Amino acid sequence: MLRTALAGVRAHRLRLLLTALAIMLGVGFIAGTFVLNDTVQAGFSQRVTADADKVDVAVLPEGPDAVLPERLLERIRALDGVTEAQGLIRGAAPLLGKDGKTVGNLPTTAVSIVRGPLDRTDIVSGTGPGTDDQAAVLDENTAKAQGFRPGDTITVLDGERAEHRFRLVGLLDPGVDQELASTGAVGFTTATAQRMTGAKGYREIDVAGTAPKEAVAAAVGGGYVVKTGAELADDLGKQAGVETQTFTLGLLMFGVVAMMVAALVIYNTFGILVAQRTREMALLRCIGATRGQVFGSILLESAVVGALASALGLIAGYGLAALTLAVLGTLDAPLPTDAAVTLTPATIAIGLAVGLLVTVGAAVLPARSATRVPPIAALRSQVEEQTFRAGLVRGLLAALFLVAGLGTTAAGVLALEPGETSLLVVMAGGALTFLAVLILGPVLVKPLSALVGWIPGRLFGVPGRLAVDNSGRNPKRAATTTVALTIGVTLMTLISVVTASTRLTLTAQLDEQFPVDYLLASQERDSVIPRSVAAELRGRPELTSVVQIREAKAPVNGKRRDVGTYSGPMTPFVVSGSMTAFGAGQVALDEFVAKDLGVRVGDSVSLATRKAGTVPLKVAALLDGTQSALPPVTVAEGPFDTYFGAVPDSRVMVNISDGVPPERARKVVDAAAAAHPTVQVTSSTEVRGQFDETLDMMLMIITGLLGLAILISLLGIANTLSLSVHERTRESALLRALGLTRPQLRGMLSIEALVLGLIGALVGVVLGGAFGWAAMMAMLDGAVFSVPVVQIALFVVLSGLAGVLAAVLPARRATRASIVGSLATG
């Protein structure tokens, strides 16, 4: 039986080719993901280890905002065995761009660059600052984005927002430090970094020498964290690896989808092969083969195909990972792409195991059906095509899963608050509903093929009608063929609906939360905008309204809160109470603040102020914090000045007068903010543009990843048609003998593939649209549903065209077959 099984693989190698390709693509994607993750992690490890080798012991503060005092550094330097000890400074020091404005959405981080054996800075161009307090280095990404080069003069703000100019002497690579990669870094000597940030201590003290960790810990006392260089490297590596692990899990999810689609293709392929080899199986039974031997031979065939395809998939995965790293390298991605790309034993084992298990698992049911072939079937001159009957068990199971799926989805949307839990419940409901559709697939194929094929059947005459009949002739096979495509189209439609709905929802929310044309604010939204800026803008005819918001931190009922006020035309989003005649002795609270403080409208809270001491305030109104632009604790403008003094504005919101060109109004706003480097001007159009760019990029990436599942499902259609053509050799020859021409036969098979592709696509569109709506309702409160009709129509059209493309080779093979020779077979 072993020789028989291997001979079966050799005899049907062309029929198994597309199946092997499906396995190879799925395994290649999963293996490539692991190779990519291993390489990036190895790159992080290399960098972290290279840095940590310079440090023998590191001392860090316990809290995120705590620092290490100067006396601690002196105490460590006095220890026996310590050859070098350096304190590291880190803090905010905003960099000004060439336009005179602060760079980025967050202040640039200033770091100290130490000299000697503990220098862990990777200078990639130029030199470090050395002992020159007038020199500085920038991270290479910020320098590139802002157009700075070594030799230029850069301007940096200190803690008091005073400008200081430095000579740029070099560029640094932030390495695995995710904070520096996101904010940008500017490096100084230790003394300059301390002066620029106003730091009262060090963020870390690095120690070199033979002094053991225990001795350093004893010297510094309690309240500090002491680590060896190896422990520091391990922690840095873990912090850097968090994002890559999330990235890996996301890619693996798409790999699982691809393998699930491949499993359906494999199941269908072996199911058809077993049906075509009924006489062969019966002959084996006649000459003494047991049911177990027949079952084992089919599984052995699948194992051989799975092993070979998985091995090729590992090679493909290696190439895919190398290509991805090359692309990331050209895009300057903040990932270490210079590590050696290797296939680890774990990746090889996982790739082979996944390929084998999926292939053999998908072949179990066809192998089981092969054992039911009676020996007398060997005497039949032609294999009978099995007829499908929808049994009671199938109907009950489908109804059970459908009710459970729709019920779970309804519970997630209607009974739960929008959020992560609600979304997970909806996803579970979607999975159950999809299982119901999977079970009902053979029942749905015939009416759907009649519906989808109505136009082709009339447009293409006899070949069209024959194609429509053939597409629904074997419902079970057709359903398994189309469900692979259905999975891909369902996911792509769902993502498209979610993306379009999210864009519309966020735009609507931005119109409510950002009901202005321009916003003036600092990077940290602190109170740094002089009141004169708003006064100047208010006098300009190009602008119709100017709203000022001021904020300060103060205890409310003993809890520190953001307390603020506003001036100018604004309508607060009042949930309960009223802000009519809002004045002294009153306060408006966001709902979440009121809930946290346990107060309602009419209750009183106490506010501790700098100038007026503790004052009682009556809660006049509760505000919708998700829509309100006001501070969480809002008081009237006059009392605010009494409580906190002449605090500068934290935000200024501006609207353009009707008929004024936006470019002219922007120049007015920019001119008012020009003298204040920390004040950034943002337009509502820019904010929406950022959201749109992010969503478009996500959609493009996800569509590309799901394209693999679509490709595998199209291989399944091609494989099914190819095997079906082989199975219907005599039938095709008889049609040719009755007058069907070669072009008509080719057209018949192409239309059949078109119908199968459209069935899968339409079911996918319905499921994706429905659960896209449910996902939006589960994710966002007040979500606005949107269906990208053009995009979804494109999915359907492309699915149909891809189905036709998949039929090219099978149709070509069918038309080349000899009529006489084909009639003589079977």
Short mmCIF file of N, CA and C in Angstrom, two decimals, residues 118-172:
data_model
loop_
_atom_site.label_atom_id
_atom_site.label_comp_id
_atom_site.label_asym_id
_atom_site.label_seq_id
_atom_site.Cartn_x
_atom_site.Cartn_y
_atom_site.Cartn_z
N LEU A 118 31.45 54.38 29.12
CA LEU A 118 30.01 54.23 29.31
C LEU A 118 29.19 54.96 28.25
N ASP A 119 29.82 55.42 27.20
CA ASP A 119 29.12 56.10 26.11
C ASP A 119 28.34 55.05 25.31
N ARG A 120 27.00 55.08 25.42
CA ARG A 120 26.14 54.10 24.72
C ARG A 120 25.43 54.72 23.52
N THR A 121 25.84 55.91 23.13
CA THR A 121 25.21 56.59 22.01
C THR A 121 25.81 56.13 20.69
N ASP A 122 24.93 55.83 19.74
CA ASP A 122 25.39 55.39 18.42
C ASP A 122 25.40 56.59 17.48
N ILE A 123 26.57 57.23 17.34
CA ILE A 123 26.71 58.38 16.44
C ILE A 123 26.94 57.84 15.02
N VAL A 124 26.01 58.13 14.13
CA VAL A 124 26.09 57.57 12.77
C VAL A 124 26.68 58.56 11.78
N SER A 125 26.81 59.83 12.17
CA SER A 125 27.39 60.83 11.28
C SER A 125 27.97 61.95 12.13
N GLY A 126 29.17 62.41 11.78
CA GLY A 126 29.80 63.48 12.55
C GLY A 126 30.37 62.96 13.85
N THR A 127 30.32 63.80 14.89
CA THR A 127 30.88 63.43 16.19
C THR A 127 29.87 63.74 17.29
N GLY A 128 30.19 63.32 18.52
CA GLY A 128 29.39 63.68 19.66
C GLY A 128 29.75 65.07 20.16
N PRO A 129 29.02 65.63 21.15
CA PRO A 129 29.32 66.98 21.64
C PRO A 129 30.62 67.07 22.42
N GLY A 130 31.12 65.91 22.92
CA GLY A 130 32.36 65.93 23.69
C GLY A 130 32.22 66.80 24.92
N THR A 131 33.08 67.81 25.06
CA THR A 131 33.02 68.73 26.21
C THR A 131 32.50 70.10 25.80
N ASP A 132 32.06 70.22 24.55
CA ASP A 132 31.61 71.51 24.01
C ASP A 132 30.15 71.75 24.39
N ASP A 133 29.94 72.71 25.31
CA ASP A 133 28.57 73.00 25.74
C ASP A 133 27.75 73.72 24.69
N GLN A 134 28.36 74.17 23.61
CA GLN A 134 27.63 74.84 22.53
C GLN A 134 27.37 73.91 21.35
N ALA A 135 27.69 72.61 21.53
CA ALA A 135 27.48 71.63 20.46
C ALA A 135 26.31 70.72 20.82
N ALA A 136 25.68 70.16 19.80
CA ALA A 136 24.54 69.26 20.00
C ALA A 136 24.50 68.23 18.88
N VAL A 137 23.80 67.12 19.14
CA VAL A 137 23.56 66.11 18.11
C VAL A 137 22.05 65.88 18.03
N LEU A 138 21.57 65.47 16.85
CA LEU A 138 20.16 65.18 16.63
C LEU A 138 20.00 63.73 16.19
N ASP A 139 18.82 63.15 16.47
CA ASP A 139 18.57 61.83 15.89
C ASP A 139 18.39 61.98 14.39
N GLU A 140 18.81 60.96 13.65
CA GLU A 140 18.88 61.06 12.19
C GLU A 140 17.50 61.23 11.55
N ASN A 141 16.45 60.67 12.15
CA ASN A 141 15.12 60.79 11.55
C ASN A 141 14.60 62.22 11.63
N THR A 142 14.77 62.85 12.80
CA THR A 142 14.33 64.25 12.94
C THR A 142 15.14 65.16 12.03
N ALA A 143 16.47 64.92 11.98
CA ALA A 143 17.33 65.74 11.12
C ALA A 143 16.91 65.64 9.67
N LYS A 144 16.59 64.43 9.22
CA LYS A 144 16.17 64.24 7.83
C LYS A 144 14.84 64.93 7.56
N ALA A 145 13.89 64.78 8.50
CA ALA A 145 12.55 65.36 8.31
C ALA A 145 12.61 66.89 8.29
N GLN A 146 13.50 67.47 9.09
CA GLN A 146 13.57 68.93 9.20
C GLN A 146 14.63 69.55 8.30
N GLY A 147 15.41 68.72 7.61
CA GLY A 147 16.41 69.24 6.68
C GLY A 147 17.66 69.77 7.35
N PHE A 148 18.01 69.23 8.55
CA PHE A 148 19.23 69.65 9.24
C PHE A 148 20.39 68.73 8.89
N ARG A 149 21.58 69.32 8.79
CA ARG A 149 22.80 68.55 8.54
C ARG A 149 23.89 69.00 9.51
N PRO A 150 24.88 68.12 9.78
CA PRO A 150 26.00 68.55 10.63
C PRO A 150 26.63 69.82 10.08
N GLY A 151 26.86 70.76 10.97
CA GLY A 151 27.38 72.07 10.58
C GLY A 151 26.33 73.15 10.67
N ASP A 152 25.03 72.76 10.64
CA ASP A 152 23.95 73.74 10.77
C ASP A 152 23.85 74.24 12.21
N THR A 153 23.11 75.33 12.37
CA THR A 153 22.80 75.84 13.71
C THR A 153 21.35 75.50 14.02
N ILE A 154 21.10 74.90 15.18
CA ILE A 154 19.73 74.52 15.57
C ILE A 154 19.34 75.34 16.80
N THR A 155 18.03 75.53 16.97
CA THR A 155 17.50 76.29 18.10
C THR A 155 16.65 75.37 18.96
N VAL A 156 16.94 75.35 20.26
CA VAL A 156 16.23 74.48 21.21
C VAL A 156 15.73 75.35 22.36
N LEU A 157 14.52 75.04 22.86
CA LEU A 157 13.94 75.78 23.98
C LEU A 157 14.26 75.08 25.30
N ASP A 158 14.55 75.86 26.34
CA ASP A 158 14.78 75.26 27.65
C ASP A 158 13.47 75.15 28.42
N GLY A 159 13.55 74.80 29.70
CA GLY A 159 12.35 74.60 30.51
C GLY A 159 11.53 75.86 30.68
N GLU A 160 12.15 77.03 30.52
CA GLU A 160 11.44 78.31 30.64
C GLU A 160 11.03 78.84 29.28
N ARG A 161 11.17 78.03 28.25
CA ARG A 161 10.82 78.35 26.87
C ARG A 161 11.72 79.45 26.28
N ALA A 162 12.93 79.60 26.83
CA ALA A 162 13.90 80.53 26.25
C ALA A 162 14.67 79.83 25.14
N GLU A 163 15.02 80.59 24.08
CA GLU A 163 15.70 79.99 22.93
C GLU A 163 17.22 79.94 23.16
N HIS A 164 17.82 78.78 22.75
CA HIS A 164 19.27 78.61 22.81
C HIS A 164 19.72 78.03 21.47
N ARG A 165 20.82 78.54 20.96
CA ARG A 165 21.32 78.06 19.67
C ARG A 165 22.56 77.20 19.87
N PHE A 166 22.62 76.11 19.09
CA PHE A 166 23.74 75.16 19.19
C PHE A 166 24.24 74.81 17.79
N ARG A 167 25.49 74.44 17.74
CA ARG A 167 26.09 73.97 16.49
C ARG A 167 25.85 72.46 16.39
N LEU A 168 25.22 72.02 15.30
CA LEU A 168 24.93 70.60 15.11
C LEU A 168 26.22 69.91 14.64
N VAL A 169 26.76 69.00 15.50
CA VAL A 169 28.04 68.37 15.18
C VAL A 169 27.90 66.92 14.75
N GLY A 170 26.70 66.32 14.93
CA GLY A 170 26.56 64.91 14.55
C GLY A 170 25.12 64.44 14.59
N LEU A 171 24.90 63.23 14.07
CA LEU A 171 23.58 62.60 14.07
C LEU A 171 23.67 61.28 14.83
N LEU A 172 22.63 60.97 15.61
CA LEU A 172 22.63 59.73 16.39
C LEU A 172 21.48 58.84 15.97
#
